[in-house]
Short mmCIF file of C-alpha atoms in Angstrom, two decimals:
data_model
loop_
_atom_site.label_atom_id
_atom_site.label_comp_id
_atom_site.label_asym_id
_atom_site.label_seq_id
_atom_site.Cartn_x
_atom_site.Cartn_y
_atom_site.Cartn_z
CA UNK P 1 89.52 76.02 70.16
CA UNK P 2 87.15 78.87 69.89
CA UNK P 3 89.35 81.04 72.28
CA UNK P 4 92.24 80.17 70.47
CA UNK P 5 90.60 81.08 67.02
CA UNK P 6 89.08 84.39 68.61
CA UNK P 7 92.89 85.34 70.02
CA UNK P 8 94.16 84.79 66.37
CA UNK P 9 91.96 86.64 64.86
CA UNK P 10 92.27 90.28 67.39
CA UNK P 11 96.24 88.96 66.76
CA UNK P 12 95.54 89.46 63.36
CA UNK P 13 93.78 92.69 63.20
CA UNK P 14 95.87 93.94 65.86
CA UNK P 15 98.88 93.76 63.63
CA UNK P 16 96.35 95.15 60.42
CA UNK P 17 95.98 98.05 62.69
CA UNK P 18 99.13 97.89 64.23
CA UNK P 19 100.24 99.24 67.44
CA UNK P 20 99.73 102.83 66.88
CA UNK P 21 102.70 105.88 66.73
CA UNK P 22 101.47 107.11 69.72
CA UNK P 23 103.12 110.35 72.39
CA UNK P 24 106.43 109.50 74.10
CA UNK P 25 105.90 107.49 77.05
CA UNK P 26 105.89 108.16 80.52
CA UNK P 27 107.65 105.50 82.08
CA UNK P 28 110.00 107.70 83.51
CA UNK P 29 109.86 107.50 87.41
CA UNK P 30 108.13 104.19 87.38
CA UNK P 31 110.19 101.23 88.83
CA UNK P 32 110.60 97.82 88.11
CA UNK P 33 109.45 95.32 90.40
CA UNK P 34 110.76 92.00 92.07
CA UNK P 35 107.93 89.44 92.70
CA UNK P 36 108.56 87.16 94.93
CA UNK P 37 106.45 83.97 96.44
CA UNK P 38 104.76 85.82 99.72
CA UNK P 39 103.45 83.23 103.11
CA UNK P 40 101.56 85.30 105.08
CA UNK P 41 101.33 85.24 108.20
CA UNK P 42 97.62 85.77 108.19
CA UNK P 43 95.61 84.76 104.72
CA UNK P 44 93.75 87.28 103.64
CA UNK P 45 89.86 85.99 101.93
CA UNK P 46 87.93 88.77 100.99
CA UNK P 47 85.87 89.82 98.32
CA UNK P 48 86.63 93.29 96.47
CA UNK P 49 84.97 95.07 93.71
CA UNK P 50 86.87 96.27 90.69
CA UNK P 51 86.62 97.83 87.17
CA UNK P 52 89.63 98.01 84.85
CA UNK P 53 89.75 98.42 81.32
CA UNK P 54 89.26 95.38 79.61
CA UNK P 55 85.47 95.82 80.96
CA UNK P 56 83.14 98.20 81.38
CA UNK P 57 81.17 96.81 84.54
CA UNK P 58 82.29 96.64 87.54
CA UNK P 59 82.62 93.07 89.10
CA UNK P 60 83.00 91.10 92.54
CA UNK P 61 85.82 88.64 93.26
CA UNK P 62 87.26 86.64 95.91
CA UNK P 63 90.40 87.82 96.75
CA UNK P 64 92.76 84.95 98.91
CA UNK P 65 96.56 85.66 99.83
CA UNK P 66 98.56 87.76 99.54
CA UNK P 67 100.59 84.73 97.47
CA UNK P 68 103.21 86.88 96.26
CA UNK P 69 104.69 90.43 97.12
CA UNK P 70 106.57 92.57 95.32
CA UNK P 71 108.78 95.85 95.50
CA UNK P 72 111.76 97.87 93.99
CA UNK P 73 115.04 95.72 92.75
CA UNK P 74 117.75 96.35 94.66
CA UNK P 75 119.10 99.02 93.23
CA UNK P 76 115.93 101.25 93.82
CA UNK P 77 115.63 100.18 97.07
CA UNK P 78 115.99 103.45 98.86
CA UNK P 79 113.45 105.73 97.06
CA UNK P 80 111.59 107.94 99.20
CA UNK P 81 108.08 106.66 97.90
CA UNK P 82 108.31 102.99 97.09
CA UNK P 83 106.14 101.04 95.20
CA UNK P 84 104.84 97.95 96.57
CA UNK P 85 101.94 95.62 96.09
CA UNK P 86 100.57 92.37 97.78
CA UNK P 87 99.22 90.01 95.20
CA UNK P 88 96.33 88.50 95.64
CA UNK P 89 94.77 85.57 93.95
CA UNK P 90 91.24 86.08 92.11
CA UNK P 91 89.52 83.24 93.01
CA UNK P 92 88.74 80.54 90.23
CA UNK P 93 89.07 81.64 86.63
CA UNK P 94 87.86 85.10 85.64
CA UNK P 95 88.10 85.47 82.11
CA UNK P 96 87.70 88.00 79.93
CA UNK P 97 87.17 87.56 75.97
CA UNK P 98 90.54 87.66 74.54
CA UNK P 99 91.81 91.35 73.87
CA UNK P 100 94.49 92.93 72.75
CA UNK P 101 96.56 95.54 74.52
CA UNK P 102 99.96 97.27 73.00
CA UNK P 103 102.12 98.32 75.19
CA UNK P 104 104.81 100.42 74.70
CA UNK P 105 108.31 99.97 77.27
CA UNK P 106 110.85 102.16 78.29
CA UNK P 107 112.90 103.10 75.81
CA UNK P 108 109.91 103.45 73.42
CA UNK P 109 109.92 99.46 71.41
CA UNK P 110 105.89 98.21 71.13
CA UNK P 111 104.89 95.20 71.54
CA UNK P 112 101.01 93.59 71.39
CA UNK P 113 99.73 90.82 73.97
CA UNK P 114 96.71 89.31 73.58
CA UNK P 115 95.43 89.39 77.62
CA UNK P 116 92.51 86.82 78.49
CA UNK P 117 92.06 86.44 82.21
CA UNK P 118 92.57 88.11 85.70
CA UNK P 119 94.68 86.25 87.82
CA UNK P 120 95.85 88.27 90.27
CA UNK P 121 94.75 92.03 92.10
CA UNK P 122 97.78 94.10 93.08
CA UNK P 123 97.34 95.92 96.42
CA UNK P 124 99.20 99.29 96.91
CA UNK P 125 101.24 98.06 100.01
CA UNK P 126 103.52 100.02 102.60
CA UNK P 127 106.12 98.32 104.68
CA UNK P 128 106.52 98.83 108.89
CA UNK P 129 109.47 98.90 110.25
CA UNK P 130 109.72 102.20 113.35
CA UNK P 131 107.65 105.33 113.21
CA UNK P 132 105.21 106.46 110.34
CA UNK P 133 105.85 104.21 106.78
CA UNK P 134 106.73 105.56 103.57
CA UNK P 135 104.42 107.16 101.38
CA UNK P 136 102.54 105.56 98.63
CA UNK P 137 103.53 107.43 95.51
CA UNK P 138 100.35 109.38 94.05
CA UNK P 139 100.50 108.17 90.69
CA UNK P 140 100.10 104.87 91.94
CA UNK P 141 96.78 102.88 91.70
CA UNK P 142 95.57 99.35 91.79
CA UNK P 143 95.82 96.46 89.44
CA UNK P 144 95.45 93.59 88.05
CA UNK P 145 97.52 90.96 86.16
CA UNK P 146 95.89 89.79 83.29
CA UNK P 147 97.20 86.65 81.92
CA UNK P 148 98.87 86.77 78.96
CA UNK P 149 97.45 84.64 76.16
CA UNK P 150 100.15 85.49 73.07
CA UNK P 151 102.75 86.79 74.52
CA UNK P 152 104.48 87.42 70.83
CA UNK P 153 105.29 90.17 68.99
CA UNK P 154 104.10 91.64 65.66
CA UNK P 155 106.52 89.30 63.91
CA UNK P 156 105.53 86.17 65.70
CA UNK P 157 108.26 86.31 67.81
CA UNK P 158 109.15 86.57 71.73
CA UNK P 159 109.38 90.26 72.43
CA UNK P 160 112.96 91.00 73.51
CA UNK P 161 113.39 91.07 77.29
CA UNK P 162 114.37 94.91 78.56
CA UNK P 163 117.73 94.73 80.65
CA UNK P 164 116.85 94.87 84.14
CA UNK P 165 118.40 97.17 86.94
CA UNK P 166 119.23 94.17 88.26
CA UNK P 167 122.19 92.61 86.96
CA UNK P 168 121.45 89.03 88.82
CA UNK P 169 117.69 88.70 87.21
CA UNK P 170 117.07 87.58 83.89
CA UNK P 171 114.01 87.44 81.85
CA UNK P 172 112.49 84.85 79.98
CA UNK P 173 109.47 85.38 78.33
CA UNK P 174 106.12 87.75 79.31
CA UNK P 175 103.60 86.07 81.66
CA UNK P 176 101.29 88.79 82.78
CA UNK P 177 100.47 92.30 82.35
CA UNK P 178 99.16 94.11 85.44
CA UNK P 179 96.77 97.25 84.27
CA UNK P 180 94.77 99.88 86.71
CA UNK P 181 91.97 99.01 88.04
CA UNK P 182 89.26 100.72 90.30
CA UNK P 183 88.36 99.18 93.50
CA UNK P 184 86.49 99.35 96.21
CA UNK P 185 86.13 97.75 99.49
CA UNK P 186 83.65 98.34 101.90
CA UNK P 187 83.73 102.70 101.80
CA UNK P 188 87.34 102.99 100.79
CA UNK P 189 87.93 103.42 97.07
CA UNK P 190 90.78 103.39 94.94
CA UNK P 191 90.45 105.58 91.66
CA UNK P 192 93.10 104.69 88.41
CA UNK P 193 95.29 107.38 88.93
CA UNK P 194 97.51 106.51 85.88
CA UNK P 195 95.25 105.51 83.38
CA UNK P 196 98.09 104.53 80.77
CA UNK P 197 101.10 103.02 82.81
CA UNK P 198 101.40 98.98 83.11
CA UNK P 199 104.11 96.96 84.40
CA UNK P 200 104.64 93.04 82.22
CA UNK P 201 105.46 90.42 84.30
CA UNK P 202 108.58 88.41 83.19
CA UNK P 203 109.35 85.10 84.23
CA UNK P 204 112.89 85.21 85.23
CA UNK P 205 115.77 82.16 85.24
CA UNK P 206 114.68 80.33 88.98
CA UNK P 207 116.63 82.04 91.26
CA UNK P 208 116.47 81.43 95.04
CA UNK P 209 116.69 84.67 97.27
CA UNK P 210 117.54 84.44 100.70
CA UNK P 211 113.91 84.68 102.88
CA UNK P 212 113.09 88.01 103.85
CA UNK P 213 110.79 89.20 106.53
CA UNK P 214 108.34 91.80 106.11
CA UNK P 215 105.59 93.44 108.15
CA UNK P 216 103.26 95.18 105.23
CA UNK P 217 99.92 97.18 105.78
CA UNK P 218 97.59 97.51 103.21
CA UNK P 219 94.19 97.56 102.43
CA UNK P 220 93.18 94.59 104.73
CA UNK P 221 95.35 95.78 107.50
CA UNK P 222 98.96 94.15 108.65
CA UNK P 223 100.25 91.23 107.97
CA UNK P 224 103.52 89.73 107.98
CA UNK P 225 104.89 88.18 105.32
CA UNK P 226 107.72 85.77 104.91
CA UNK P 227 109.14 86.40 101.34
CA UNK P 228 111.31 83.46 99.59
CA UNK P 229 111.88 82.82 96.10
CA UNK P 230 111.90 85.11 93.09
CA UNK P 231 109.00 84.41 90.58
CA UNK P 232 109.15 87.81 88.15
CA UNK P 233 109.93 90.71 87.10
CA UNK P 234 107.81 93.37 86.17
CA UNK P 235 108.87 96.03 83.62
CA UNK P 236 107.29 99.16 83.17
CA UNK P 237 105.49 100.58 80.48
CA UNK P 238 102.32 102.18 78.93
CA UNK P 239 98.90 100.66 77.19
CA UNK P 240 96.22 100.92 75.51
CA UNK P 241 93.53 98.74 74.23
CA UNK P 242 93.39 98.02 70.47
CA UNK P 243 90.77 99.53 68.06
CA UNK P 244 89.42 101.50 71.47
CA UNK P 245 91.29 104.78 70.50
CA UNK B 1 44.02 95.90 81.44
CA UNK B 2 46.90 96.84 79.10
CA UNK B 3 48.22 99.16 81.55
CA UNK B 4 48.34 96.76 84.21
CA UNK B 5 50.16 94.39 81.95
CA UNK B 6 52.51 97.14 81.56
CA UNK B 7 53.04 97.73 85.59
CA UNK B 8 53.24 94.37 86.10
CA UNK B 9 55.70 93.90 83.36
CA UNK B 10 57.99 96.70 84.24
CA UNK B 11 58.15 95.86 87.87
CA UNK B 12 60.09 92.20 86.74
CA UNK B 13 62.29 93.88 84.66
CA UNK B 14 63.34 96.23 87.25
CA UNK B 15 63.65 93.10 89.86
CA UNK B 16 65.22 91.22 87.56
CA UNK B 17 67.61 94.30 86.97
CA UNK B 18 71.43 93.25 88.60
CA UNK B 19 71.76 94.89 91.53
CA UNK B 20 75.08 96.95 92.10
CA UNK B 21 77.29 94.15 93.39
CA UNK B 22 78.04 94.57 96.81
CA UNK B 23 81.22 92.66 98.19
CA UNK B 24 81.15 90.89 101.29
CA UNK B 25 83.77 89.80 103.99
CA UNK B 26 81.88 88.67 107.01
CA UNK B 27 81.96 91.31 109.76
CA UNK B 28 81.23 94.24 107.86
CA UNK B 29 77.39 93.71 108.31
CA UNK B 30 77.47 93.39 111.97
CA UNK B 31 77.89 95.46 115.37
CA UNK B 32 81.05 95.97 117.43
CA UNK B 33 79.48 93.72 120.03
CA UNK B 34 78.22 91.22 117.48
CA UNK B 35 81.76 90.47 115.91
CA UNK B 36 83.27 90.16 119.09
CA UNK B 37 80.50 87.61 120.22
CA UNK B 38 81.61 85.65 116.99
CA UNK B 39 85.19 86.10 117.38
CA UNK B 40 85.61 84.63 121.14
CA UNK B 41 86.35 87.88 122.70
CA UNK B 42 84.38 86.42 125.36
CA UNK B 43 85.86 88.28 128.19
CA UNK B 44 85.87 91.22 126.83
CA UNK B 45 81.91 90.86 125.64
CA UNK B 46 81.31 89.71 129.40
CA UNK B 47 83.31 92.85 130.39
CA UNK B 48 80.91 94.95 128.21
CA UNK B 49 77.93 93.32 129.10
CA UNK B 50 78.71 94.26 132.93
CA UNK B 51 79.35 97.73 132.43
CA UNK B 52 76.15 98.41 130.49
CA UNK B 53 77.77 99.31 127.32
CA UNK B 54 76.57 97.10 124.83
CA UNK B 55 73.67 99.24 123.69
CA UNK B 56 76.66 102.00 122.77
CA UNK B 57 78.79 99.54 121.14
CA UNK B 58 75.93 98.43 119.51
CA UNK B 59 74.69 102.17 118.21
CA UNK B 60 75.49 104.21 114.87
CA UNK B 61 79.36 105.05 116.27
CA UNK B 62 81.47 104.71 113.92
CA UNK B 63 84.27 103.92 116.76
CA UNK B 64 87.34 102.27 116.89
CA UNK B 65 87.75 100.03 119.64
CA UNK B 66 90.93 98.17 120.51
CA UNK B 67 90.19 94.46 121.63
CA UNK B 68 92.06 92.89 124.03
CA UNK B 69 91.98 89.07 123.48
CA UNK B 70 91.02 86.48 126.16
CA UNK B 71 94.93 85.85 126.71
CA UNK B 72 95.05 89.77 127.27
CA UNK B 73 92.74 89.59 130.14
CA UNK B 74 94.18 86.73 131.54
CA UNK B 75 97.48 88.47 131.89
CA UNK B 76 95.90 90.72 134.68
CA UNK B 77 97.41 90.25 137.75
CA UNK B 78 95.45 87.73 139.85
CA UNK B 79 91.81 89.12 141.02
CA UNK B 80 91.85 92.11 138.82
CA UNK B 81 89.36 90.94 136.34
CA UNK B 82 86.91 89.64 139.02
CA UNK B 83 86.80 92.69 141.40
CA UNK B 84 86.25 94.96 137.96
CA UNK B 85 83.08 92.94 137.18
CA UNK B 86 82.35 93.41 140.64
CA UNK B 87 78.96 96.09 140.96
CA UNK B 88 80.75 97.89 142.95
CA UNK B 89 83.61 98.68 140.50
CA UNK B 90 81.46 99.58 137.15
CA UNK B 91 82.77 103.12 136.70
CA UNK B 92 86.29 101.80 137.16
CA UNK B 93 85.40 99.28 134.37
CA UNK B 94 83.51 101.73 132.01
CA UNK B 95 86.78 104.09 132.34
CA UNK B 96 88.97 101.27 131.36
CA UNK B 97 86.28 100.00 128.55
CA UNK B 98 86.11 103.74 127.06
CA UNK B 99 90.23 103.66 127.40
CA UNK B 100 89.80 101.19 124.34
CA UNK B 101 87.81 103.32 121.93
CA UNK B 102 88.27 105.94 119.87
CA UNK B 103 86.17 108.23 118.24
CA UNK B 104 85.25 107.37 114.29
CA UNK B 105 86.42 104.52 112.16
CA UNK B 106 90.34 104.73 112.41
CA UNK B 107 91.45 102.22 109.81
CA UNK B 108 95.14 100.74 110.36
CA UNK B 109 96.83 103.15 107.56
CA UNK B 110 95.80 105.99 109.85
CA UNK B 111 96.81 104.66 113.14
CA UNK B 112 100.44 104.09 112.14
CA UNK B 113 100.40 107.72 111.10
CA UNK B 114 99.42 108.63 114.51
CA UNK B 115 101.35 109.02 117.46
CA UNK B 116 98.15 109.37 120.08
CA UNK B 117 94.91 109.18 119.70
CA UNK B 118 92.22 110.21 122.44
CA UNK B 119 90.02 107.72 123.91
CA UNK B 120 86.11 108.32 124.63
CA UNK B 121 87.31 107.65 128.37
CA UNK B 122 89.22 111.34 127.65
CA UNK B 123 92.64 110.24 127.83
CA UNK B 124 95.03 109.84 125.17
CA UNK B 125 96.81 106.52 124.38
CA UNK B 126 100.34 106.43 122.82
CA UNK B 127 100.97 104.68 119.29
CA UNK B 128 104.02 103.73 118.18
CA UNK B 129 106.01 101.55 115.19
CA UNK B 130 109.02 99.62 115.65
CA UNK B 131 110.31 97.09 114.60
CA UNK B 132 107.40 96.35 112.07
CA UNK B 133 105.43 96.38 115.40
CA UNK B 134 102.42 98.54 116.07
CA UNK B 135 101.76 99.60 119.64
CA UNK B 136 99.06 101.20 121.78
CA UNK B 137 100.56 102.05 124.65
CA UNK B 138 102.22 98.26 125.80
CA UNK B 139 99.88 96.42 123.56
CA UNK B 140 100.50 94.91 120.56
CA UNK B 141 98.52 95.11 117.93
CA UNK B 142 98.21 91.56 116.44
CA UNK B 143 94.91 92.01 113.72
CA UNK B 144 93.75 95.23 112.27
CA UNK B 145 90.90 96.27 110.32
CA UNK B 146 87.63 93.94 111.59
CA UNK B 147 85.63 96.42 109.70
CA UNK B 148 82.35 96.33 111.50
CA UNK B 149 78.22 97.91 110.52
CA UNK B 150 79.58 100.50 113.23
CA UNK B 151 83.43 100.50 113.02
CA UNK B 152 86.81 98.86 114.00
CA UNK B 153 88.28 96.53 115.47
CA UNK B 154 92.31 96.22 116.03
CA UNK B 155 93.12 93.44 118.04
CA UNK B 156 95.52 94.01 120.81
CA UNK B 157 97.43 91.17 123.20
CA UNK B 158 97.52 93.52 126.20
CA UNK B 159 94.47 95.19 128.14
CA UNK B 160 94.94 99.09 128.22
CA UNK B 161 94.98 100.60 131.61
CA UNK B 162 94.26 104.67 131.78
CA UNK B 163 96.46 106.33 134.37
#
């Protein structure tokens, strides 16, 4: 009741101090991502420490997974630098106080979500297959997918889903919004390299694909990971906090 | 008085100060040798143990030793194992030993963009990816990354033989 009174009420100021004019954004470059449900062939339980922006301290959770994977649609499949993550669960329910976050898409339409709890950390991710894998793009950091708690817009409404470069996925509604974080595990550190860009998870209409194979490397080593169904589809876009300009 | 109050005082707050939270995952705080006493590499410990190189598997490093599982060893032709643990045979065992460690803490992201990497017995092993498949030399690697107080581990399914 209190959380839900609390999320009105940053609702509420959010759209008194509405989501900003702000700079073009810089989604350019940044794909959209397939998730899809990940067994691995080893699970991965390991605790991480992270920082991202909804807090100022930095924190230890229990990582366990990957549970899901995901990479380009199909149509980007063949960039040079791909981006993929393993998603790993964070362990029981790490919540933050309810805050909200406008984020503007491609194509330059706003939209507010109130954000309340980390579900999931993202893991920059490459994929084996023969010789040396593909790079992991620069700009690219770590994050993690906040749940979203009001996933309306400033008119009370569901935010319109973007078109998708793939024709065969369709979005529902918003489900999670994935900002950088900074982690570290053991002496390897990940710094937020873009301190603005966010992908939104969409759930998408179920959708079977056909099981995929993968062997993946990433911060816990290899793994193989046997992909099946399609859970969502992450849109890119940019953020920022509101009333933290 | 007051001023030992004070002390007193300023010593709980600092203990009761959070430390820097540290995360954990198991193996980090312990030796080469001691994670591969806890993770049944028992031939490979008794291996060690005979060629006197637990107190350097045990030191500052960091090194990266490929472990060959009990199924590796096995795999050695009949009576190989046994005459290496034999006295007589300890160099031959150190040289194969030091054939499974490299130099510094090479994490799995760096050894798929290798294609050798020299050994501390002073030859080089080959690396390759294919298939999704990392290899040292004709060993598989099967579990990367047992980050250790004094390196790596990579589990391998094959033992490493120097030429």
């Amino acid at each position: 009741m209190q959380r839900t009174a609390a999320a009105t009420g940053l609702l509420f100021a959010a759209i008194m101090l509405g989501c900003a004019a702000r700079a073009s954004t810089d989604t350019a470059g940044k794909p959209s991502l397939v998730v899809r449900e990940a067994q691995p062939e080893k699970v991965i339980r390991h605790e991480v420490e992270w920082r991202g922006p909804l807090r100022s301290e930095r924190r230890v959770s229990m990582l366990e997974g990957p549970k899901l994977f995901s990479g380009p649609v199909s149509a980007e499949k063949n960039t040079s630098e791909p981006v993929r993550f393993s998603w790993y669960k964070i362990e029981g329910t790490d919540e933050f106080p309810a805050t909200t976050v406008c984020v503007t898409m491609a194509g330059g339409s706003e939209v507010e979500f109130v954000v309340d709890a980390a579900a999931y950390l993202l893991s920059m991710t490459q994929t084996l297959d023969v010789g040396t894998p593909a790079d992991i793009p620069a700009w690219l950091s770590q994050y993690v997918a906040y749940r979203i708690l009001t996933p309306l817009d400033r008119e009370g409404k569901l935010p319109a889903a973007p078109v998708t470069a793939d024709p065969n996925i369709h979005l529902k509604s918003p489900a999670l919004l994935c900002l950088p974080v900074e982690q570290w595990h053991h002496h390897d550190s990940f710094p937020v390299k873009s301190s603005e860009s966010c992908w939104i998870a969409y759930s998408v209409a179920p959708r079977e694909g056909e099981v995929e194979s993968l062997s993946t490397l990433d911060q816990f080593g290899l793994n193989s990971l046997q992909l099946t169904a399609v859970k969502w589809l992450c849109v890119p876009g940019e953020f920022r906090l509101v009333g933290r300009d | 008085m007051s001023k030992l109050i004070f002390g007193l005082a300023l010593c709980l707050v600092v203990a009761s100060l959070p430390m820097r939270a540290q995360a954990g995952c198991g193996t980090c705080d312990k030796t080469i040798v001691e994670n591969a006493v806890a993770s049944n590499f028992g031939t490979l410990v008794a291996a060690v143990k005979a060629a006197g190189l637990v107190e350097t598997l045990s030191g500052a490093g960091p090194y990266t030793v490929f472990a060959p599982t009990d199924a590796a060893f096995a795999k050695l032709p009949n009576g190989t194992l046994e005459s290496l643990l034999k006295p007589e045979n300890k160099e031959k065992l150190v040289a194969i030993l030091k054939y499974h460690v490299v130099s510094g803490t090479v994490l799995a992201k760096d050894v798929v963009q290798l294609s050798s990497a020299t050994t501390a017995e002073g030859s080089d092993v080959k690396i390759k990816v294919s298939d999704g498949v990392v290899n040292v030399n004709a060993a598989t690697v099967v579990k990367t990354d047992v980050k250790c107080k004094n390196g790596v581990i990579h589990v391998i399914d094959a033992v490493l033989l120097p030429n």
